[in-house]
CSV table of C-alpha atoms and ligand atoms in Angstrom, one decimal:
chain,number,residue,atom,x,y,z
A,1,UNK,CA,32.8,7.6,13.3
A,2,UNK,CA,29.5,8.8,14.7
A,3,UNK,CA,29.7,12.0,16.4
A,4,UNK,CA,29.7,12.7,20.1
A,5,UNK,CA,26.2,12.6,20.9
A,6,UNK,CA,24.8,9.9,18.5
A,7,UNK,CA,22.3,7.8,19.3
A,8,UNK,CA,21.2,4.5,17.4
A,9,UNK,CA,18.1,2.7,17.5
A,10,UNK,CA,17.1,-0.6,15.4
A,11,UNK,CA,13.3,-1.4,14.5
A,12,UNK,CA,11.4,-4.1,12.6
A,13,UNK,CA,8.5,-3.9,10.6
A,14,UNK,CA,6.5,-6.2,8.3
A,15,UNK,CA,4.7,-5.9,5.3
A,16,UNK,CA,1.2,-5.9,4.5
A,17,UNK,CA,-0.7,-7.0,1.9
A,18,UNK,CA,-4.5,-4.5,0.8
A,19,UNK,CA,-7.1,-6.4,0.3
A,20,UNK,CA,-9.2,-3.1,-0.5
A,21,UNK,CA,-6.2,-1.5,-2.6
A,22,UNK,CA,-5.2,1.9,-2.4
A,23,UNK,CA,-4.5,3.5,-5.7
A,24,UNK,CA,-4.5,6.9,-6.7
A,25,UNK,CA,-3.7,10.3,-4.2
A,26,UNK,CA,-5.7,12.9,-3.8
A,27,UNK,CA,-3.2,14.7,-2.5
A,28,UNK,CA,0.4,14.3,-3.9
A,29,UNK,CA,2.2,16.3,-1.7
A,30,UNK,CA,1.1,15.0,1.6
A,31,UNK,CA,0.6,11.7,-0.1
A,32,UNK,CA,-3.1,11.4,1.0
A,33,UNK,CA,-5.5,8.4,-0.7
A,34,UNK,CA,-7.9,9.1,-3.3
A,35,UNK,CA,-9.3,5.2,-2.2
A,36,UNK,CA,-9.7,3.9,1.3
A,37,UNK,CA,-7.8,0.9,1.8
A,38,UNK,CA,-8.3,-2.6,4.4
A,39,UNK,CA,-5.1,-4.7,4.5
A,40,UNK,CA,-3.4,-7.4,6.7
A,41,UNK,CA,0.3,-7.2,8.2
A,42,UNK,CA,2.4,-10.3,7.3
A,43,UNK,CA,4.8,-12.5,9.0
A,44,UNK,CA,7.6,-13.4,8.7
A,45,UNK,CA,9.0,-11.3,6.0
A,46,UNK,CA,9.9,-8.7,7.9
A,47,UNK,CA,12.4,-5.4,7.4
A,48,UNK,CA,15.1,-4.3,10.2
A,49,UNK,CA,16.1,-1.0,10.2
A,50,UNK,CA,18.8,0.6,12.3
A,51,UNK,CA,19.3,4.3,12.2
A,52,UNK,CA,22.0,6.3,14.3
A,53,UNK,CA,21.1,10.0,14.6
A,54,UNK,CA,24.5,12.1,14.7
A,55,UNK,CA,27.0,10.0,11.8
A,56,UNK,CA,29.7,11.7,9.9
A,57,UNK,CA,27.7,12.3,7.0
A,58,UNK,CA,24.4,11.1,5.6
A,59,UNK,CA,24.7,7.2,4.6
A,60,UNK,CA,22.1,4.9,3.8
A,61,UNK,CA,23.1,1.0,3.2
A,62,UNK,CA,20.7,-1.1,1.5
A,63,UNK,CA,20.5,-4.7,2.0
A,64,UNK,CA,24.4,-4.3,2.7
A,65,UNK,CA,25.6,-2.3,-0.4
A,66,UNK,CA,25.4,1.7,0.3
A,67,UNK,CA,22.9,3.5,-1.6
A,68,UNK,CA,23.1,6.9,-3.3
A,69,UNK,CA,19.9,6.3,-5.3
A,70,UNK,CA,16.0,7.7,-5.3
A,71,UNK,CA,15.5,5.3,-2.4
A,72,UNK,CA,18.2,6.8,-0.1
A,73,UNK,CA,16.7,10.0,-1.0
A,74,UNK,CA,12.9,9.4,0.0
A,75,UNK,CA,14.6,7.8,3.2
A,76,UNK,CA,16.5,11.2,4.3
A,77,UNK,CA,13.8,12.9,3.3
A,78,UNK,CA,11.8,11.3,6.2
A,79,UNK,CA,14.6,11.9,8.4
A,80,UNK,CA,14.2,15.5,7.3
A,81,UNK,CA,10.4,15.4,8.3
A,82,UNK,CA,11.4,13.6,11.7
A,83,UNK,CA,14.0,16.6,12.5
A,84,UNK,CA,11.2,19.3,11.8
A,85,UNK,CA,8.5,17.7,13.9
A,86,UNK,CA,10.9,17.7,17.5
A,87,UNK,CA,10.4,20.0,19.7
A,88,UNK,CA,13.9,22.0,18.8
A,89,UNK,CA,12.2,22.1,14.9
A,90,UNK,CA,14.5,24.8,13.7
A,91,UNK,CA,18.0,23.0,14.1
A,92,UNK,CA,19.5,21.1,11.4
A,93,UNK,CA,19.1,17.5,10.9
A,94,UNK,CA,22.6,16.3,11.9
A,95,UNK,CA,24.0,13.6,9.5
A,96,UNK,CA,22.4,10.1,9.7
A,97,UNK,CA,23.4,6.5,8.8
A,98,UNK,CA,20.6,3.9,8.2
A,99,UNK,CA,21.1,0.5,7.5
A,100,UNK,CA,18.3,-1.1,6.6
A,101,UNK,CA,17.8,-5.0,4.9
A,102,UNK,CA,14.7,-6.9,4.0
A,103,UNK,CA,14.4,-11.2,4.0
A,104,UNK,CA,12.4,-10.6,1.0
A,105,UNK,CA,12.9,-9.5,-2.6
A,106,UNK,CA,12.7,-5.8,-2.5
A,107,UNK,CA,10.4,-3.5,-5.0
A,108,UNK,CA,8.9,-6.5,-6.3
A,109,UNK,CA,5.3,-5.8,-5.3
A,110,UNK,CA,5.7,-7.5,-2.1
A,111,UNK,CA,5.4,-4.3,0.0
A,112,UNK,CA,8.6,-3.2,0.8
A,113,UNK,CA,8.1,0.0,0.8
A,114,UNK,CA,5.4,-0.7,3.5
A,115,UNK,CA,7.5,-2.3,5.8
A,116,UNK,CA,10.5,-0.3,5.3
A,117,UNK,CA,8.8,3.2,5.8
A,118,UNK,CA,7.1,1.6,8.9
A,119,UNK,CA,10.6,0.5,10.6
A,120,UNK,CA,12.5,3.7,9.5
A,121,UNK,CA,10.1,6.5,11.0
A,122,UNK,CA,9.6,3.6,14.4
A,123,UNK,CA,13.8,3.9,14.5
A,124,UNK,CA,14.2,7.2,13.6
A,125,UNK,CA,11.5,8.4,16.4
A,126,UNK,CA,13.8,6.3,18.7
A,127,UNK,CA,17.3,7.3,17.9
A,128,UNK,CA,16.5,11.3,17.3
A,129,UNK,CA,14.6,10.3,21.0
A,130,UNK,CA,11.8,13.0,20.1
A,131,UNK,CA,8.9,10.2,20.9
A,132,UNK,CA,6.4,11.4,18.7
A,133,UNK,CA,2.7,10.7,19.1
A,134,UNK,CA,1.6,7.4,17.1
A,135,UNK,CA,-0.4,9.7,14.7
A,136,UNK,CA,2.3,11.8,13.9
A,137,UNK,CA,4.7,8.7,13.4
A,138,UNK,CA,1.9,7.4,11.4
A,139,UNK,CA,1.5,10.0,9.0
A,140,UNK,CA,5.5,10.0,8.4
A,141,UNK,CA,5.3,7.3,7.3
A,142,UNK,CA,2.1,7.6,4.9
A,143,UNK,CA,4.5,10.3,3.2
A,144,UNK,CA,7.3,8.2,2.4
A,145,UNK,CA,5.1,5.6,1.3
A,146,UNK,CA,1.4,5.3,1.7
A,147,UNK,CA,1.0,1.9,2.3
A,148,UNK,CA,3.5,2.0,5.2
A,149,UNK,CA,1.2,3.8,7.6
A,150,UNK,CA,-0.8,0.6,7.4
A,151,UNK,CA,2.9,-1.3,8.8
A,152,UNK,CA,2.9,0.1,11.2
A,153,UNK,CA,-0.1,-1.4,12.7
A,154,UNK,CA,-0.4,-5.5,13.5
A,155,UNK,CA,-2.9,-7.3,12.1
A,156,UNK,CA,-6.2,-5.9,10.2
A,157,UNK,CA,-5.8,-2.4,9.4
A,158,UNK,CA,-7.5,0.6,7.4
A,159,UNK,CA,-6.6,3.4,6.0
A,160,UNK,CA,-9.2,5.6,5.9
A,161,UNK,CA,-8.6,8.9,3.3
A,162,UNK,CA,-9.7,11.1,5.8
A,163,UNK,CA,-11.1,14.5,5.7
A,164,UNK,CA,-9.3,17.2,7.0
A,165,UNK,CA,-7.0,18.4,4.2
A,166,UNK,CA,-3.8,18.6,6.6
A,167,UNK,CA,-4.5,14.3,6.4
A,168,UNK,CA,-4.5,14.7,10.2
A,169,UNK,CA,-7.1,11.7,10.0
A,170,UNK,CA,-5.7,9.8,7.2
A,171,UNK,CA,-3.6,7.2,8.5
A,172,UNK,CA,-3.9,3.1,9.4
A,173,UNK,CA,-6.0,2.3,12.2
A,174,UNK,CA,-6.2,-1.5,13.4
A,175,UNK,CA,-9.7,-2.7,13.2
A,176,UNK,CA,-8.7,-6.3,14.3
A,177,UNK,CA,-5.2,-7.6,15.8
A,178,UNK,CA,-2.9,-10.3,14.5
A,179,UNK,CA,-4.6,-13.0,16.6
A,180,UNK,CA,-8.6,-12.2,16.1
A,181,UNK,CA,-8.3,-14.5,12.6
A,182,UNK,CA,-5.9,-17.5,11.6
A,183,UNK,CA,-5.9,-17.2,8.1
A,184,UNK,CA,-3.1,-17.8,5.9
A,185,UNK,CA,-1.0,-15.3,2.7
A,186,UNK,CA,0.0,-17.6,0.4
A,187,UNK,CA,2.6,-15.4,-2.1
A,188,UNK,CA,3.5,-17.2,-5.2
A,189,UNK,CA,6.5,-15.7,-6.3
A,190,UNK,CA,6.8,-15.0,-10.6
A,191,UNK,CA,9.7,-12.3,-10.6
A,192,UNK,CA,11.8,-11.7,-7.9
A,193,UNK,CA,13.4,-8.9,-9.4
A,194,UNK,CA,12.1,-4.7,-9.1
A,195,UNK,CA,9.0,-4.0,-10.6
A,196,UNK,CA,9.6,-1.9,-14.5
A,197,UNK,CA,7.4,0.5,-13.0
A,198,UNK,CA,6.9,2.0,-9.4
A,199,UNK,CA,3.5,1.8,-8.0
A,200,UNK,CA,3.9,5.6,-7.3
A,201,UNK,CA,4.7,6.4,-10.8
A,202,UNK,CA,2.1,3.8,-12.0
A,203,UNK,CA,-0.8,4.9,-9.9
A,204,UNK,CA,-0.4,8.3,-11.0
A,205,UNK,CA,-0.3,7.6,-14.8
A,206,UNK,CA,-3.4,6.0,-13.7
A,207,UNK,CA,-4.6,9.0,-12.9
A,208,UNK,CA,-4.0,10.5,-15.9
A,209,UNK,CA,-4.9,8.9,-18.5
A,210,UNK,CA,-7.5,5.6,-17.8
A,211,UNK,CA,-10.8,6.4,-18.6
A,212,UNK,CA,-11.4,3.7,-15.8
A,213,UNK,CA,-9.9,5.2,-13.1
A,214,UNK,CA,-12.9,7.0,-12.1
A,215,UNK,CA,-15.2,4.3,-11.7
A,216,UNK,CA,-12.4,2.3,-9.5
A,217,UNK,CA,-12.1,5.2,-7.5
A,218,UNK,CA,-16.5,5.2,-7.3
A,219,UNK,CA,-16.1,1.4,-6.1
A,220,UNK,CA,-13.5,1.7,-3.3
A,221,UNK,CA,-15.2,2.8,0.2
A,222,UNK,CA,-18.4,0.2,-1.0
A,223,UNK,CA,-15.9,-2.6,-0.9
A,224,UNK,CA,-14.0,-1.5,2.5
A,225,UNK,CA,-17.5,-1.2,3.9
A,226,UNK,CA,-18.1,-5.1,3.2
A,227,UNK,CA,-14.3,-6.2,3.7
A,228,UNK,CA,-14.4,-4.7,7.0
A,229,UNK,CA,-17.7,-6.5,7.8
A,230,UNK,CA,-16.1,-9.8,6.6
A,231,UNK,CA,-12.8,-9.4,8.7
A,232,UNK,CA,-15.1,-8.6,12.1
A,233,UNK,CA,-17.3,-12.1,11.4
A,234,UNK,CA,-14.3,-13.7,9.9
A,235,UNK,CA,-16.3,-14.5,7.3
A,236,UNK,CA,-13.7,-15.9,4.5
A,237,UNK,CA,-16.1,-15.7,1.6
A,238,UNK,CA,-17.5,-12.6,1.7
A,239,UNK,CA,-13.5,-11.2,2.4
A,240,UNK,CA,-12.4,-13.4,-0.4
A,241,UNK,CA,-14.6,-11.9,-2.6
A,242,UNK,CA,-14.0,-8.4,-2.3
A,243,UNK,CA,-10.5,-9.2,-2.4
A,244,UNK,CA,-9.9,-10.5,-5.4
A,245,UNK,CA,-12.5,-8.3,-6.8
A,246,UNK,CA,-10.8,-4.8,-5.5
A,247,UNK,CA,-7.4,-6.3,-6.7
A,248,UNK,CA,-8.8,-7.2,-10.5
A,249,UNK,CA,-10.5,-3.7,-10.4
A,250,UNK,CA,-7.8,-1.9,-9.9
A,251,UNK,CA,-5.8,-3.7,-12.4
A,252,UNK,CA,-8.5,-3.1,-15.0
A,253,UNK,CA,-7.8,0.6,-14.3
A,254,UNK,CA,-4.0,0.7,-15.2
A,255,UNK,CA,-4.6,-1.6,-18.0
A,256,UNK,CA,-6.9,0.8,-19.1
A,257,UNK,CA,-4.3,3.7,-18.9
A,258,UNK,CA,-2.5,5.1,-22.2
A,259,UNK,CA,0.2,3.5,-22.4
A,260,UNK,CA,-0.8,0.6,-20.4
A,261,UNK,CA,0.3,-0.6,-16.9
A,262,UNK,CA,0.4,-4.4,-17.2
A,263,UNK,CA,2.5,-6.0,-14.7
A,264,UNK,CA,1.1,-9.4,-15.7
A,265,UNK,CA,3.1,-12.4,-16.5
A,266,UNK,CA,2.3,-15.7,-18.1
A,267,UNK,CA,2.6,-17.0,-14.6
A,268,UNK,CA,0.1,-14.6,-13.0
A,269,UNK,CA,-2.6,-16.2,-14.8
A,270,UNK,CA,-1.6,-19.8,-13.8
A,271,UNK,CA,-1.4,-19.0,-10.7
A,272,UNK,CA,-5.1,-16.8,-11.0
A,273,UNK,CA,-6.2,-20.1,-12.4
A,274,UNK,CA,-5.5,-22.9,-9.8
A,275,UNK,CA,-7.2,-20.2,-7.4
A,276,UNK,CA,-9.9,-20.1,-9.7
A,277,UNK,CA,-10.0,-24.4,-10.0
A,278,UNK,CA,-9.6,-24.6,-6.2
A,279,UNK,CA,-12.8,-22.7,-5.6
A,280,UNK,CA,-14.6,-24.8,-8.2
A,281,UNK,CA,-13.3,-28.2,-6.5
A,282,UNK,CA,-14.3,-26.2,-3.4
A,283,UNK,CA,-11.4,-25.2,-1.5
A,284,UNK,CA,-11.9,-21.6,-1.0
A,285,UNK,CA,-9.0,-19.1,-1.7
A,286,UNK,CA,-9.1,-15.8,-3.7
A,287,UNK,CA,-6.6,-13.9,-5.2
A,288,UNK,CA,-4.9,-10.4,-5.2
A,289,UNK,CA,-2.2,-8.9,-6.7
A,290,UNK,CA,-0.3,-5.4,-6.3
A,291,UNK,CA,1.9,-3.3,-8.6
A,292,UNK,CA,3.9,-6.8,-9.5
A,293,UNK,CA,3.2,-9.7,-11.4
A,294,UNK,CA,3.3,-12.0,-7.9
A,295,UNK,CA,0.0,-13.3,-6.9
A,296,UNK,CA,-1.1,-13.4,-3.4
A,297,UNK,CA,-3.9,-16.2,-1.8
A,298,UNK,CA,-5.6,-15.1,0.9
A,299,UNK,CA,-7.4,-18.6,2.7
A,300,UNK,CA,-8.2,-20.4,6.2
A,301,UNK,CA,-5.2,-22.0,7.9
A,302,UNK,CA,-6.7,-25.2,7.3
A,303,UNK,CA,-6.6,-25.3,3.3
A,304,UNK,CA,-3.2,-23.4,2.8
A,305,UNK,CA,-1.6,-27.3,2.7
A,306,UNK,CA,-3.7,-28.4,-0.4
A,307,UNK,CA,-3.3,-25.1,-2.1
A,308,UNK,CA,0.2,-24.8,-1.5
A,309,UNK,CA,0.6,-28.6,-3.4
A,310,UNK,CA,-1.9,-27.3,-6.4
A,311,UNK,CA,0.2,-24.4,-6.6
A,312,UNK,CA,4.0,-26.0,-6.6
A,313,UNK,CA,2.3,-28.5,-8.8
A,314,UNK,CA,1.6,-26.4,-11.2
A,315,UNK,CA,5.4,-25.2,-11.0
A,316,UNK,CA,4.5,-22.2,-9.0
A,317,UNK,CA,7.4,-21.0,-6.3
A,318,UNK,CA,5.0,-20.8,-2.9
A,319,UNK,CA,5.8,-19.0,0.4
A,320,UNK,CA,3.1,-19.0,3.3
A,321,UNK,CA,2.5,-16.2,5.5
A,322,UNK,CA,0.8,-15.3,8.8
A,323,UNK,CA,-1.1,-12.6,10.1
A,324,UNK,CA,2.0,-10.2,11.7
A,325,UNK,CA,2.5,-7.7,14.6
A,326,UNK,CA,3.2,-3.8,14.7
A,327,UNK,CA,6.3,-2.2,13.8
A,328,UNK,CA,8.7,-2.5,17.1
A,329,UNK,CA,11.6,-1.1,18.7
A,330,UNK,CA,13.9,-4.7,18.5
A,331,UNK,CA,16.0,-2.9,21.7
A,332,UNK,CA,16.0,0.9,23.4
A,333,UNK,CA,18.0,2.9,21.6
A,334,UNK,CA,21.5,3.3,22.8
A,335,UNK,CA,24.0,6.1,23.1
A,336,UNK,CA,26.7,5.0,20.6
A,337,UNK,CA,30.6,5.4,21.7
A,338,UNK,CA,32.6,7.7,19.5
B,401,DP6,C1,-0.7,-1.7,-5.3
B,401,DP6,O1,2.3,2.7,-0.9
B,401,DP6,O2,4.0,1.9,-2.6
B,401,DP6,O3,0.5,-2.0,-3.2
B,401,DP6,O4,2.4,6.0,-1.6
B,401,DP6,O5,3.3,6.2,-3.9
B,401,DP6,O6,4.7,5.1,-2.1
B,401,DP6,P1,3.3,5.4,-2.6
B,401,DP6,O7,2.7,4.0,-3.1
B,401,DP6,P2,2.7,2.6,-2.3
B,401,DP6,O8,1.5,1.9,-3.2
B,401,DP6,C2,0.9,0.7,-2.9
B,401,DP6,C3,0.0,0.2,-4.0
B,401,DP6,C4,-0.4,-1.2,-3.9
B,401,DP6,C5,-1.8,-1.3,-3.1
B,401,DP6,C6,-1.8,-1.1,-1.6
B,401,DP6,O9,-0.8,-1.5,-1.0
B,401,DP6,O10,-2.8,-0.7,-1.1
């Protein structure tokens, strides 16, 4: 039963896909980039989050089955940071619920954690009613997960990793909305399942111990430079190629790590391949892939028919997106009856 002055709110958000990849911090605890990253927001995989502010007791239900688990606790933990930036910081948080689902395998490398930090802190901001300025939502929701501060944006978005070392400057900024460029996401699907291994926990091993990592970190604002260039001209080629190449970099630096990060599949490189055969036939389409072994196509509207047969005909499980809006409120939040 909520309590007497509960207020719920529901949001949606979508995920996003980097085409300049952010991986590695260079600062843990506010979760701040070591790489500056350039991604688009997709649609329609979306996540819908609904969080009442003043519940019985803290509850967090996951795609319909309640959660007790690391995830439920990253999500309070944001509640926690919500509670301490009102205006009446000082009180106690009062017990939450949050329900929150995705129409999209979660943990899979498909971004969930993008889209479902970007609806929670949008919901959360709504229900706790403490209407937070945009760049204190956004960097909320770079510290439950980094790539979510991009969400939270529609369209063409970069993350820059800032200067100031509160990361008052380090969060997504649209450079380009959903409608200045028709391209098409094509995501071919290998595992539906969670990843083995987190892209939190696997950037920071990383970290650690690849020899590589410093030269992928050397490579990253050079290639956000150019990507943002491309996206601004819409100039497909020069955005493919940076894509696929920051994607294949950053792979090379958790392969590189001791023991390796290989998220790869037997499928991966099929599906790496036909993108490869397209270009040589000339159909233009490039390739990127996140901390999963799903691969993602990034080309013009007009081609995603052809590649979408090439890549079912090669047994590949294909799903095409569209560039996707901001994180939204889906209604005002409402007072809920006890
Ligand atoms: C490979 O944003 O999930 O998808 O900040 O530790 O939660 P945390 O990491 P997360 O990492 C995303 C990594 C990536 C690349 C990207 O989205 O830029």
């Amino acid at each position: 039963m909520p309590a007497d002055n509960a207020c719920s709110a529901t949001a949606i958000a979508h995920p996003n896909i980097a085409l300049c990849k952010y991986w590695g911090k260079r600062d843990a605890a506010l979760n701040l980039p070591s790489t500056p990253s350039l991604s688009l927001t997709l649609a329609p995989f979306r996540t819908r989050t609904t969080v009442t502010w003043g519940a019985e007791t803290d509850c967090v239900v996951f795609n319909g089955v309640e959660n007790t688990g690391e995830e439920s606790r990253k999500i309070l933990l944001t509640l926690d940071r919500v509670a301490r930036s009102m205006a009446t910081a000082g009180a106690p948080r009062p017990p939450c619920r949050v329900e929150t689902e995705n129409d999209f395998p979660t943990a899979a490398g498909l971004a969930s954690s993008a889209s479902g930090f970007a609806a929670l802190v949008v919901a959360a901001d709504a229900a706790a009613r403490t209407r937070l300025p945009d760049a204190t939502l956004a960097a909320l929701a770079r510290q439950g997960s980094g790539s979510a501060t991009r969400s939270l944006q529609g369209g063409w978005v970069e993350w820059p990793i800032g200067e100031r070392p509160d990361g008052a400057d380090s969060h997504g900024r649209q450079i380009a909305a959903a409608d200045h460029w028709d391209v098409r996401m094509l995501v071919v699907l290998v595992r539906s399942g969670p990843k083995e291994i987190g892209s939190t926990e696997g950037m920071n091993h990383t970290m650690r111990t690849s020899p590589y990592y410093p030269a992928w970190v050397a490579g990253a604002a050079e290639d956000v430079v150019q990507a943002r260039a491309a996206v601004l001209g819409r100039d497909l080629e020069r955005l493919g190629r940076v894509t696929e190449r920051s994607a294949l970099r950053m792979h090379a630096s958790m392969i590189a790590a001791d023991p390796a990060v290989l998220y790869w599949k037997p499928e991966t490189l099929l599906a790496l391949e036909v993108v490869r055969a397209a270009r040589r036939s000339g159909v233009p389409a490039w390739a990127t892939m996140d901390a999963g072994p799903n691969v993602k196509v990034l080309c013009e509207a007009a081609d995603s028919g052809v590649l979408v047969e090439r890549l079912r005909g090669a047994g590949l499980d294909v799903q095409v997106l569209v560039p996707g809006g901001p994180a939204r409120l889906l209604e005002p939040a409402t007072a809920t009856s006890p």
